[in-house]
PDB file of C-alpha atoms in Angstrom:
ATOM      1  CA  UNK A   1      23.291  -6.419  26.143  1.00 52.00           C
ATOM      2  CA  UNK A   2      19.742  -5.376  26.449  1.00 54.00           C
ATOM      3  CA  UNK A   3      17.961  -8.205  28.164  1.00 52.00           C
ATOM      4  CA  UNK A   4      15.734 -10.016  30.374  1.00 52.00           C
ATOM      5  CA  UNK A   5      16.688 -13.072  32.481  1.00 56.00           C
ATOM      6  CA  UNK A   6      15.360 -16.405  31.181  1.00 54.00           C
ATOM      7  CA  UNK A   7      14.483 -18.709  33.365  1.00 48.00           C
ATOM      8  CA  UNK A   8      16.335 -21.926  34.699  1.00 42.00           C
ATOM      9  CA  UNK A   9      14.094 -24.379  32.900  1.00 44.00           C
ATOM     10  CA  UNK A  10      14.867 -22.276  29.261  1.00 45.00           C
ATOM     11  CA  UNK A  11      16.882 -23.037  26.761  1.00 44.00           C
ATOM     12  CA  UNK A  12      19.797 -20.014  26.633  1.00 45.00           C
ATOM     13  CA  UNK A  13      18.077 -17.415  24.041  1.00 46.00           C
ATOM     14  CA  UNK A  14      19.757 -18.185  20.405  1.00 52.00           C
ATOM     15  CA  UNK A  15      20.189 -15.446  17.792  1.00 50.00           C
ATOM     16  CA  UNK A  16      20.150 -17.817  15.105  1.00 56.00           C
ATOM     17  CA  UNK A  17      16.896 -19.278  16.297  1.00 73.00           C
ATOM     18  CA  UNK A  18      15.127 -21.426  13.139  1.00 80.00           C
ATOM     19  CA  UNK A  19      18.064 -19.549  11.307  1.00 88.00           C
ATOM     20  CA  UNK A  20      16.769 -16.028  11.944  1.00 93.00           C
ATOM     21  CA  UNK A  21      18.706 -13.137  11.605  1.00 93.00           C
ATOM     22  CA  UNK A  22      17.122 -10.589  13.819  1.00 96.00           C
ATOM     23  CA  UNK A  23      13.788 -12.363  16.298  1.00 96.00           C
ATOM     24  CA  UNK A  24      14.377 -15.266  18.213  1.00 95.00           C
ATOM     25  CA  UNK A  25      12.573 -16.576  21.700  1.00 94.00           C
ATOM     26  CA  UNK A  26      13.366 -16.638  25.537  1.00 93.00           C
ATOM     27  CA  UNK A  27      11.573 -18.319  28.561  1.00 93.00           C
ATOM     28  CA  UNK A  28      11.705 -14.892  30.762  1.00 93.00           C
ATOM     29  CA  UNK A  29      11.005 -14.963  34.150  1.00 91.00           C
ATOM     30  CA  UNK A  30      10.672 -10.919  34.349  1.00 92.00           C
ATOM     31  CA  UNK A  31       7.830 -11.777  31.421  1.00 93.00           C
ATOM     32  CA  UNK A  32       6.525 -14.719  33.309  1.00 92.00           C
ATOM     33  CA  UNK A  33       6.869 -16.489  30.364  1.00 95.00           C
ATOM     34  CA  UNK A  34       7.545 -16.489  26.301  1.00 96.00           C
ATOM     35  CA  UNK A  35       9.010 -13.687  24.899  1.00 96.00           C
ATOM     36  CA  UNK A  36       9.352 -13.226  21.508  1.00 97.00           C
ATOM     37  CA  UNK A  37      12.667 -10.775  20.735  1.00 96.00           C
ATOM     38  CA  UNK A  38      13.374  -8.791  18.013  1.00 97.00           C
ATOM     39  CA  UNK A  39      17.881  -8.101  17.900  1.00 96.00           C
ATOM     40  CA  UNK A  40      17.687  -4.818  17.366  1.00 96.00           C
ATOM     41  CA  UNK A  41      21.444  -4.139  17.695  1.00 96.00           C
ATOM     42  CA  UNK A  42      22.821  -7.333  15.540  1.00 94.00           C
ATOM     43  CA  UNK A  43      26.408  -5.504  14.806  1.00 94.00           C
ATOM     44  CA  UNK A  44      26.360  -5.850  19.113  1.00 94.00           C
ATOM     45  CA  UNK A  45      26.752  -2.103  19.096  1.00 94.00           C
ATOM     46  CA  UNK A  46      26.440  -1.019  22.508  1.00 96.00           C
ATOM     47  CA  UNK A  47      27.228   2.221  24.937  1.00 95.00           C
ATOM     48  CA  UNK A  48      27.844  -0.046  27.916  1.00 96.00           C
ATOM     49  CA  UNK A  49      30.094  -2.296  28.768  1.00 94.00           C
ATOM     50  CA  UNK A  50      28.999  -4.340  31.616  1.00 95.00           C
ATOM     51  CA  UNK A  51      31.155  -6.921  33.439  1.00 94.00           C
ATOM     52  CA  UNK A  52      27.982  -9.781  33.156  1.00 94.00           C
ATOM     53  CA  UNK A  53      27.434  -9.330  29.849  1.00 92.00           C
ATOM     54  CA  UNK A  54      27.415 -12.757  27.663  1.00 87.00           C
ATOM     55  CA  UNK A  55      28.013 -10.977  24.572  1.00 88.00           C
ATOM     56  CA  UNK A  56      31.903 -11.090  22.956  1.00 82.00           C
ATOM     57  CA  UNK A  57      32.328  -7.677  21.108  1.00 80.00           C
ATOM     58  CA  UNK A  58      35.911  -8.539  19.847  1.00 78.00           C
ATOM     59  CA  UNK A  59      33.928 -11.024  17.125  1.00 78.00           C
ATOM     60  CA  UNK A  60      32.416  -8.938  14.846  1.00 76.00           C
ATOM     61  CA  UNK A  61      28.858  -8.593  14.713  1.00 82.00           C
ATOM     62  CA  UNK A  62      26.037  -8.827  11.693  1.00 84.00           C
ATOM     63  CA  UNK A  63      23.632  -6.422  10.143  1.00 85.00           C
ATOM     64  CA  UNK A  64      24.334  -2.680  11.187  1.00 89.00           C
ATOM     65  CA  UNK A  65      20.820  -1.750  10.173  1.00 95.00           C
ATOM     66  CA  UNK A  66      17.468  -4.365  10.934  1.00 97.00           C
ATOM     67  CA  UNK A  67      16.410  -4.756   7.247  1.00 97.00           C
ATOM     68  CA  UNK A  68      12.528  -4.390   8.045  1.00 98.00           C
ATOM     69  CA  UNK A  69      11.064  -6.630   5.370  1.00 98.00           C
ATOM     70  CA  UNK A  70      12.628  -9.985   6.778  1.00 97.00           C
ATOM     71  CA  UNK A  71      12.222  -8.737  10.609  1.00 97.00           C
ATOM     72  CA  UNK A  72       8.838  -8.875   9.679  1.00 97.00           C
ATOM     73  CA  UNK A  73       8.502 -12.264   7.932  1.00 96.00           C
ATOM     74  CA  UNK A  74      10.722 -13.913  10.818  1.00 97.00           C
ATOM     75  CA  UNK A  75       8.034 -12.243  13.651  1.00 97.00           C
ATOM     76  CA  UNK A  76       5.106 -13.515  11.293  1.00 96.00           C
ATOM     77  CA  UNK A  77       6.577 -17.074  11.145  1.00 96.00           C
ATOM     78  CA  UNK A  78       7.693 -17.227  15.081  1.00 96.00           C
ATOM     79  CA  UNK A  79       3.999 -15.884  15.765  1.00 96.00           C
ATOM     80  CA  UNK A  80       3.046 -18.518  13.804  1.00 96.00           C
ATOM     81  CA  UNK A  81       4.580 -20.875  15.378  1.00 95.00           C
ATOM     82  CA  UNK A  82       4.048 -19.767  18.672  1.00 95.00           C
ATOM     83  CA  UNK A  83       0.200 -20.181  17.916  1.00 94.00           C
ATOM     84  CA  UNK A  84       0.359 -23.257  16.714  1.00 95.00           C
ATOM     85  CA  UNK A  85       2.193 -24.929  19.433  1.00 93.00           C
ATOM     86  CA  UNK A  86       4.964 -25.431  16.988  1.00 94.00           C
ATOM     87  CA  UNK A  87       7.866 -24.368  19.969  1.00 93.00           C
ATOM     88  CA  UNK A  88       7.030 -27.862  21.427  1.00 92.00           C
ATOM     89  CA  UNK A  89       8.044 -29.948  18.195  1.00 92.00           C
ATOM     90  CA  UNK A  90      11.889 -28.239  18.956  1.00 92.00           C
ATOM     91  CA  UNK A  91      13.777 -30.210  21.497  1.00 90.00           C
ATOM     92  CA  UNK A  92      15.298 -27.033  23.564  1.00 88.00           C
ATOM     93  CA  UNK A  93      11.165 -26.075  24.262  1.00 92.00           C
ATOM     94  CA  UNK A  94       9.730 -29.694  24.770  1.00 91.00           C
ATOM     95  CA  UNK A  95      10.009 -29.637  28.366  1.00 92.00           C
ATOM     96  CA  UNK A  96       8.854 -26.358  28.912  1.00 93.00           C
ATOM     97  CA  UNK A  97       5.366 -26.164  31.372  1.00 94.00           C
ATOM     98  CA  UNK A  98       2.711 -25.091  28.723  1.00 93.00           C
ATOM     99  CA  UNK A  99       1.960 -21.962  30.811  1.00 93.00           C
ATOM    100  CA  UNK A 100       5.032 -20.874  30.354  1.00 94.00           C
ATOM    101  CA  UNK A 101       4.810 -21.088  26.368  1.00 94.00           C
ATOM    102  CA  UNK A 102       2.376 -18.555  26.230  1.00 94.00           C
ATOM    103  CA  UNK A 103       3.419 -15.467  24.553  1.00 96.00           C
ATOM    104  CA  UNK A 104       3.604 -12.501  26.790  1.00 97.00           C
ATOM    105  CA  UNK A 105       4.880 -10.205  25.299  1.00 97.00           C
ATOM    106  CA  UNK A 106       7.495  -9.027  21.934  1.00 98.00           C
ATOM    107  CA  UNK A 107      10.815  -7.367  23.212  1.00 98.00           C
ATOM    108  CA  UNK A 108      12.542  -4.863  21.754  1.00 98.00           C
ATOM    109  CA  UNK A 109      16.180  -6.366  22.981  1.00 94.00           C
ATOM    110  CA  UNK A 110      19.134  -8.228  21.467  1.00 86.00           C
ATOM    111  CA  UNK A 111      22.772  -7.950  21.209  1.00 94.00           C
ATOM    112  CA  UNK A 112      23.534  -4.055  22.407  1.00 95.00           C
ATOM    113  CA  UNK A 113      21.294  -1.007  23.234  1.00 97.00           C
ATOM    114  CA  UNK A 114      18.225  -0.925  20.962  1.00 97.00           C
ATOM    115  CA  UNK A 115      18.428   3.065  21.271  1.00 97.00           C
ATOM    116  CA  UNK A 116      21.526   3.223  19.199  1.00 96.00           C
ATOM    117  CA  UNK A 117      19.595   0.834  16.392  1.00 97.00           C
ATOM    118  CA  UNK A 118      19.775   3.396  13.249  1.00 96.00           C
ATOM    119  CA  UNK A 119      16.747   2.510  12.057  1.00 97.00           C
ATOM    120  CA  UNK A 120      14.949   2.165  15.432  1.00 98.00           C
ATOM    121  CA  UNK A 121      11.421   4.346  14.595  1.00 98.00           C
ATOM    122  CA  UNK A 122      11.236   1.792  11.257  1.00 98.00           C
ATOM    123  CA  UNK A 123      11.378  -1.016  13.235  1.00 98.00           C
ATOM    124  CA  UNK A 124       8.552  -0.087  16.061  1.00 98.00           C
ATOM    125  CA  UNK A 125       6.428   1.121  13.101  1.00 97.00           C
ATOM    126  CA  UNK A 126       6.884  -2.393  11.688  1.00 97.00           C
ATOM    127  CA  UNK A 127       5.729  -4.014  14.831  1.00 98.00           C
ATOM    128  CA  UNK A 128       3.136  -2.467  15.945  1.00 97.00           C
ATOM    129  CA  UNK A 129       1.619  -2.398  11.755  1.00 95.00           C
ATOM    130  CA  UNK A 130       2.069  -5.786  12.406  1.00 92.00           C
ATOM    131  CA  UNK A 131       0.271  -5.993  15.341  1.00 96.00           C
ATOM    132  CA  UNK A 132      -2.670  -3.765  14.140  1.00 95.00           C
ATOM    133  CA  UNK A 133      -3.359  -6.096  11.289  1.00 92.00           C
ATOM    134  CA  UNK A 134      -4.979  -8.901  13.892  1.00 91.00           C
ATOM    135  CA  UNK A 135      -4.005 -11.748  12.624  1.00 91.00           C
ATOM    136  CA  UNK A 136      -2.656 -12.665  15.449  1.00 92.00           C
ATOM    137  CA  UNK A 137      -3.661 -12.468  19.712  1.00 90.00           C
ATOM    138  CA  UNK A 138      -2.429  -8.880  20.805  1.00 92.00           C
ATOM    139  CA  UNK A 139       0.707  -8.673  22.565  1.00 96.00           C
ATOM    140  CA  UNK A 140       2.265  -6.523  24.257  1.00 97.00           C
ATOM    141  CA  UNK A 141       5.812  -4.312  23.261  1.00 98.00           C
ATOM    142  CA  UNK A 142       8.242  -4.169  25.914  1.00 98.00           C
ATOM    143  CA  UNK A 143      11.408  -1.663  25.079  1.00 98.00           C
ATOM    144  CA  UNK A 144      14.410  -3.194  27.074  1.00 98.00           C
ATOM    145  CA  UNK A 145      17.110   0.255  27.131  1.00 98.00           C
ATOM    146  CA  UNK A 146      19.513   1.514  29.474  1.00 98.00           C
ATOM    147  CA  UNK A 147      18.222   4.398  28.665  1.00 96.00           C
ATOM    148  CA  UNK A 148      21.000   6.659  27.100  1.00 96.00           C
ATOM    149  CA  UNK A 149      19.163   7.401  24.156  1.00 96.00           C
ATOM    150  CA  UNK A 150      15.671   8.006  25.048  1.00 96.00           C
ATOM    151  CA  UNK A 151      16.138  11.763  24.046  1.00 96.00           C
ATOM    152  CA  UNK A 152      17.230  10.677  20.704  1.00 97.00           C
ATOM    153  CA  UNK A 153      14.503  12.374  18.257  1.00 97.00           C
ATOM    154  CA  UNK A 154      14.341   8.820  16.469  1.00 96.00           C
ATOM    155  CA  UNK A 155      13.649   7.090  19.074  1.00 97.00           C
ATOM    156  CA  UNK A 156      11.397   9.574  20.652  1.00 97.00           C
ATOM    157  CA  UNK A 157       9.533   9.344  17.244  1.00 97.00           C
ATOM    158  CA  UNK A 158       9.195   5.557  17.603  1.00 97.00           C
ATOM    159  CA  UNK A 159       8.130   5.554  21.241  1.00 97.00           C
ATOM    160  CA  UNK A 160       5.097   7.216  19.978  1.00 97.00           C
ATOM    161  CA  UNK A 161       3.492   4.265  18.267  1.00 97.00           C
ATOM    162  CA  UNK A 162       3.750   2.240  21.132  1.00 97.00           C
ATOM    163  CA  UNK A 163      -0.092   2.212  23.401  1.00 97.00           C
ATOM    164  CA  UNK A 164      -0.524   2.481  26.923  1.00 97.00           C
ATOM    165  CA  UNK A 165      -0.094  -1.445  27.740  1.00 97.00           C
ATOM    166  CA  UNK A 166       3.273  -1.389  26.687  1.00 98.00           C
ATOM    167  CA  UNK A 167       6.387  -0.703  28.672  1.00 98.00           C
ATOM    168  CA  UNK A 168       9.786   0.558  29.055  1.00 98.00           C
ATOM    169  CA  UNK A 169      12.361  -1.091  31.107  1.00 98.00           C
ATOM    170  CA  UNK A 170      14.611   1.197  32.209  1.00 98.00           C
ATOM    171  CA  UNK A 171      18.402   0.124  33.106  1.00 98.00           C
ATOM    172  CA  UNK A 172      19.205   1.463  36.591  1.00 98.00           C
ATOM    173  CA  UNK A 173      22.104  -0.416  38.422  1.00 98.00           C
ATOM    174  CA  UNK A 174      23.935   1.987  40.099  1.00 98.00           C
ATOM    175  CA  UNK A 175      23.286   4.631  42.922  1.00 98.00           C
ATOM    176  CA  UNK A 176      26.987   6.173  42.174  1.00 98.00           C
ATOM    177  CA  UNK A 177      28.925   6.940  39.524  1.00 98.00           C
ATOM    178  CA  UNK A 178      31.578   5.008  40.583  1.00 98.00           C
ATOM    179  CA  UNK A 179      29.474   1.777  40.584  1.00 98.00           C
ATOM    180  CA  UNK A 180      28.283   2.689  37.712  1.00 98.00           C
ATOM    181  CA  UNK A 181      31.633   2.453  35.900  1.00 98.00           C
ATOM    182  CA  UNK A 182      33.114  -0.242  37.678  1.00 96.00           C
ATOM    183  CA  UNK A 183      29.950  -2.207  36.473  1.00 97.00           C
ATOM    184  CA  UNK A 184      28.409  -0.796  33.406  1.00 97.00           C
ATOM    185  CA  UNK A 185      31.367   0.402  31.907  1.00 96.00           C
ATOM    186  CA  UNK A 186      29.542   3.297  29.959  1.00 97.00           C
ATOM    187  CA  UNK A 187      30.845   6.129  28.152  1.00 93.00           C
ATOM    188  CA  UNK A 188      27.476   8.287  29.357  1.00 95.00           C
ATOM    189  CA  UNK A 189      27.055   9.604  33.052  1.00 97.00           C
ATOM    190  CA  UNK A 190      24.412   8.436  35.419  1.00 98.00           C
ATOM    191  CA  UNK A 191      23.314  11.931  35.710  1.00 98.00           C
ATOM    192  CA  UNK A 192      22.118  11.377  32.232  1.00 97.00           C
ATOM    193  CA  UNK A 193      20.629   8.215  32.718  1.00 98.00           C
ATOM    194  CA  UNK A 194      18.466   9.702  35.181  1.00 98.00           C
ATOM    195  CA  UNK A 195      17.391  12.794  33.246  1.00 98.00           C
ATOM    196  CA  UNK A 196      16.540  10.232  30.665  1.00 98.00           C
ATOM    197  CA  UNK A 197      14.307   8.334  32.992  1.00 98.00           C
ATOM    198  CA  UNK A 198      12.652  10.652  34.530  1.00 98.00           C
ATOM    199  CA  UNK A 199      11.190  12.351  30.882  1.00 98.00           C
ATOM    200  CA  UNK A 200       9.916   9.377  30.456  1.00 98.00           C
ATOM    201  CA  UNK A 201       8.679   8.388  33.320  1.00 98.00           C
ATOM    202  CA  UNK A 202       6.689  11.891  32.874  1.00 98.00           C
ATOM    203  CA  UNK A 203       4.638  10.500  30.535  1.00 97.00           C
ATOM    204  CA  UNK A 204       4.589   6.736  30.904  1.00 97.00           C
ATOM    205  CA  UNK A 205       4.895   4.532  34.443  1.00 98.00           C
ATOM    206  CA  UNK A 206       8.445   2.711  33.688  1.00 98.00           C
ATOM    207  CA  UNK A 207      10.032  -0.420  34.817  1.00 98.00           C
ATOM    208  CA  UNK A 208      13.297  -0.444  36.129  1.00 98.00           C
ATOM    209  CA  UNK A 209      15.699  -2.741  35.875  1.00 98.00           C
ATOM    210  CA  UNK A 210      18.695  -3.852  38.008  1.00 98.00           C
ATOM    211  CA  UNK A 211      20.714  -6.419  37.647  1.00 97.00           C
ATOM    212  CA  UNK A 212      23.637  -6.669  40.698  1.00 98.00           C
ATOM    213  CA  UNK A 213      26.189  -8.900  40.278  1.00 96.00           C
ATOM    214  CA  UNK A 214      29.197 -10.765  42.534  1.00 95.00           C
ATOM    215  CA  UNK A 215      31.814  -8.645  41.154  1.00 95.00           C
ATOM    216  CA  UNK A 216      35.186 -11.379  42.545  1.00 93.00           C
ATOM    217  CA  UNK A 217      33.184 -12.484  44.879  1.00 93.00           C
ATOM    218  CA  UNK A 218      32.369  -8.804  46.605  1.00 96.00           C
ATOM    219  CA  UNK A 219      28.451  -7.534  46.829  1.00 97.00           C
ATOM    220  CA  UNK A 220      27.582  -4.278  46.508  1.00 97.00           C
ATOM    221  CA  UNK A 221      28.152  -2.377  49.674  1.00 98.00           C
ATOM    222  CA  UNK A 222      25.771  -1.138  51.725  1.00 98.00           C
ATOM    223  CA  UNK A 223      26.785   2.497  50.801  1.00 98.00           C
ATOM    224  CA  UNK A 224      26.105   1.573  47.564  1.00 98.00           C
ATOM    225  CA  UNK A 225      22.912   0.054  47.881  1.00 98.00           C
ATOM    226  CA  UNK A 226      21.912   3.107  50.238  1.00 98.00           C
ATOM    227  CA  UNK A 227      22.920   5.649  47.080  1.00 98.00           C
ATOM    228  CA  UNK A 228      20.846   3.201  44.939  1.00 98.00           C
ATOM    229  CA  UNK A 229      17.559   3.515  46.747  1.00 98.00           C
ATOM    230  CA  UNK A 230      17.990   7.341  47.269  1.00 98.00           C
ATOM    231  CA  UNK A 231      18.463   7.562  43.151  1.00 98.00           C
ATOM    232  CA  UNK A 232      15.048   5.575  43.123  1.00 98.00           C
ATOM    233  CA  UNK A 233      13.700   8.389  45.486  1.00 98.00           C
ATOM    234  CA  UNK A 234      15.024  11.039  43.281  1.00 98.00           C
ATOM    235  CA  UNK A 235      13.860  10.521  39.819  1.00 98.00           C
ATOM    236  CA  UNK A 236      10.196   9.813  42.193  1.00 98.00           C
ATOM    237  CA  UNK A 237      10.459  13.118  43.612  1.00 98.00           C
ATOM    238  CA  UNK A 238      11.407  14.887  39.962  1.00 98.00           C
ATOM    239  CA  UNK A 239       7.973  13.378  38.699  1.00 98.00           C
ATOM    240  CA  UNK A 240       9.146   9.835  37.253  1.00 98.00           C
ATOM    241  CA  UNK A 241       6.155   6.962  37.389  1.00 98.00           C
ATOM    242  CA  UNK A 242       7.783   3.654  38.200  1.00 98.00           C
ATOM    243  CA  UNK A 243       5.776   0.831  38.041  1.00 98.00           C
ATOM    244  CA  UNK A 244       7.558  -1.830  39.581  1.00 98.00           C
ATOM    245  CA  UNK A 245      11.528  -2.539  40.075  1.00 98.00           C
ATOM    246  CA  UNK A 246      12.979  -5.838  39.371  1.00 98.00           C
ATOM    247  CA  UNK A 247      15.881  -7.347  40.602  1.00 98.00           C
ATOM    248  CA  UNK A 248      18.273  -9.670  39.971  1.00 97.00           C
ATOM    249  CA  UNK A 249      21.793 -11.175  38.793  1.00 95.00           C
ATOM    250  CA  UNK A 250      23.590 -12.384  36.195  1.00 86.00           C
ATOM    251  CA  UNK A 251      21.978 -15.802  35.545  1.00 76.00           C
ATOM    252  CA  UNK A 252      23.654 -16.788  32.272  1.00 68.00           C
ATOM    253  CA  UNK A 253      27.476 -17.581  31.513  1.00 66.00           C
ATOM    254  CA  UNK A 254      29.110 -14.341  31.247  1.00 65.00           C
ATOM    255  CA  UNK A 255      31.488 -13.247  28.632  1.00 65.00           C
ATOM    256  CA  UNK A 256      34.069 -11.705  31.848  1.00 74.00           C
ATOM    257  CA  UNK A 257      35.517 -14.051  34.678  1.00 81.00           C
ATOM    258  CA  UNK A 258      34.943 -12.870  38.102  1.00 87.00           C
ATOM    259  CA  UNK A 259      31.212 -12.211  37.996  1.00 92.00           C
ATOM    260  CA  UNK A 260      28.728 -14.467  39.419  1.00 92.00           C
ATOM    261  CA  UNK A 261      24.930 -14.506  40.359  1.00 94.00           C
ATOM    262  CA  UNK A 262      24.261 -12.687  43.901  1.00 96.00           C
ATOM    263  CA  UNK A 263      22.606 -14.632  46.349  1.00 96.00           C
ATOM    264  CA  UNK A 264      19.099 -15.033  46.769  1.00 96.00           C
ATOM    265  CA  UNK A 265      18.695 -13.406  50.163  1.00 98.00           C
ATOM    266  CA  UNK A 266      21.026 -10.895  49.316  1.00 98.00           C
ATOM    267  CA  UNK A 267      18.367  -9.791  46.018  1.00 98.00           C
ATOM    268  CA  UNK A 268      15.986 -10.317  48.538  1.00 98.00           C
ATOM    269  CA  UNK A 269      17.206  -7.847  50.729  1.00 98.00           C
ATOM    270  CA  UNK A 270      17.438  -4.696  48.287  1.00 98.00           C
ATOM    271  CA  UNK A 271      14.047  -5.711  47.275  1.00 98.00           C
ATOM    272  CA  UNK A 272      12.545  -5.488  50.780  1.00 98.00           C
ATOM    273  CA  UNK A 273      14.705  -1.958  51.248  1.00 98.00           C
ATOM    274  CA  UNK A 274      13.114  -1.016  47.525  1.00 98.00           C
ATOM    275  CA  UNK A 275       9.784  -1.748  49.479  1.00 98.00           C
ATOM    276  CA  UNK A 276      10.226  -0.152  52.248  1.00 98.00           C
ATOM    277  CA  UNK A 277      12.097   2.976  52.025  1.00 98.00           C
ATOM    278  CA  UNK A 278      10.611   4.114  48.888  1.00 98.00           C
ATOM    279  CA  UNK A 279       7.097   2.492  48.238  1.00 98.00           C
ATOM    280  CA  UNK A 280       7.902   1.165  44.903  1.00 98.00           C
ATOM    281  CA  UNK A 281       6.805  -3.030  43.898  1.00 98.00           C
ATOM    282  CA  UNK A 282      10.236  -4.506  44.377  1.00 98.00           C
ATOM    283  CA  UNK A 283      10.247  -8.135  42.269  1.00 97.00           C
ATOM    284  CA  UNK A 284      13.012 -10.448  42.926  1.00 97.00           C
ATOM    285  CA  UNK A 285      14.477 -12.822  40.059  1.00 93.00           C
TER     286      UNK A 285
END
């Protein structure tokens, strides 16, 4: 599941939010505030697999394809209501801080990796279309992936309607393939996720992502951590622009038993290494 965390004080993001079937909202504390999402993967189709995911792929999902025209009239009526205050009339959002109900940005997320959406260059045309038109405040796109189909020629098509102050978050959680399987659970290698980031990364500064989880109430080892930060080095060295890294754990109920939220000082502690040893802006959620 291709997401941000929300924060404490938000309501857990709802796919049938006002009844919608593909946008909805989240409190996110990587956004540092509202973010508007658009489900791009409704059937839950997803590559990964990972243990702290929240989403249960035995039930069977919706739409297989984002049908464009009512995307676009659920974004225009959540942007609507978004403007007008209208989140604080709904009783999950009235005790929200008002600075934290102001839209930062409109995520390209949902219920599996939006990469794999079939109709994924339709639905960034819609958006940004949308967005041109200025009827509403500009916002910014954010493309959540784990980045196993960036060198899909669809999706490379969409990514080139997207502007300079938008952004790619990247997926990274893993330093060693091992890891990488015990906690993503893909059925791509992190070889390729790394190829993938770093032609992007080419031409855009990227985000990365990484979420570490208690896995039975283990951390990741230091070895682990070590081959993390030296995969951070590596796709700097091949010519990648990263941002800023953000880490963090699994802060909603998960779908699996055994996996919990990592401690505070421990997130705290890769993010100082992040710092440190590579030169990157490590945030810690």
């Amino acid at each position: 599941m291709m997401t941000h965390p929300s924060s404490t004080l938000a309501p857990t993001p709802a796919r049938n939010f006002l009844g919608n079937r593909f946008v909805y909202c989240v409190i996110s504390e990587c956004a540092g505030g509202l973010s508007i999402g658009v489900n791009m993967n409704p059937d839950k189709r997803c590559n990964f697999d990972c243990v702290y995911c929240e989403v249960d792929r035995r039930e069977h999902g919706g739409d297989r394809v984002v049908d464009i025209a009512q995307m676009s009239r659920e974004l225009e009526q959540t942007l609507t209501l978004v403007r007008d205050d209208g989140l604080r009339a709904l009783p999950a959002y009235r005790r929200i801080p008002p600075e934290l109900l102001q839209l930062k940005e409109v995520a390209l997320s949902g219920d599996g990796e939006p990469t794999l959406c079939p109709n994924f260059c339709e639905v960034i045309e819609a958006v940004t279309h949308f967005r041109s038109k200025g009827r509403f405040p500009a916002f910014k796109i954010v493309l959540i992936t784990n980045c196993t189909g960036l060198q899909y020629p669809e999706v490379r098509a969409g990514m080139t309607f997207l502007n300079s102050h938008d952004e790619i978050w990247a997926k990274l959680e893993a330093g060693t393939q091992a890891y990488m399987d015990r906690v993503n659970k893909p059925n791509v290698t992190l070889a390729q996720v790394l190829k993938n980031i770093v032609a992007i990364g080419k031409e855009r500064p990227v985000v990365i992502q990484s979420l570490f989880p208690l896995i039975d109430g283990a951390e990741p080892t230091v070895g682990e951590i070590d081959a993390y930060i030296a995969r951070l080095r590596e796709v700097v060295d091949r010519g990648a622009k990263i941002d800023r890294v953000q880490i963090y754990s699994a802060h909603r109920p998960v779908f699996r038993p055994g996996c919990a939220h990592l401690p505070l000082r421990s997130l705290s502690a890769i993010a100082r290494r992040v710092r440190e040893e590579t030169g990157i802006q490590a945030e810690v959620f």
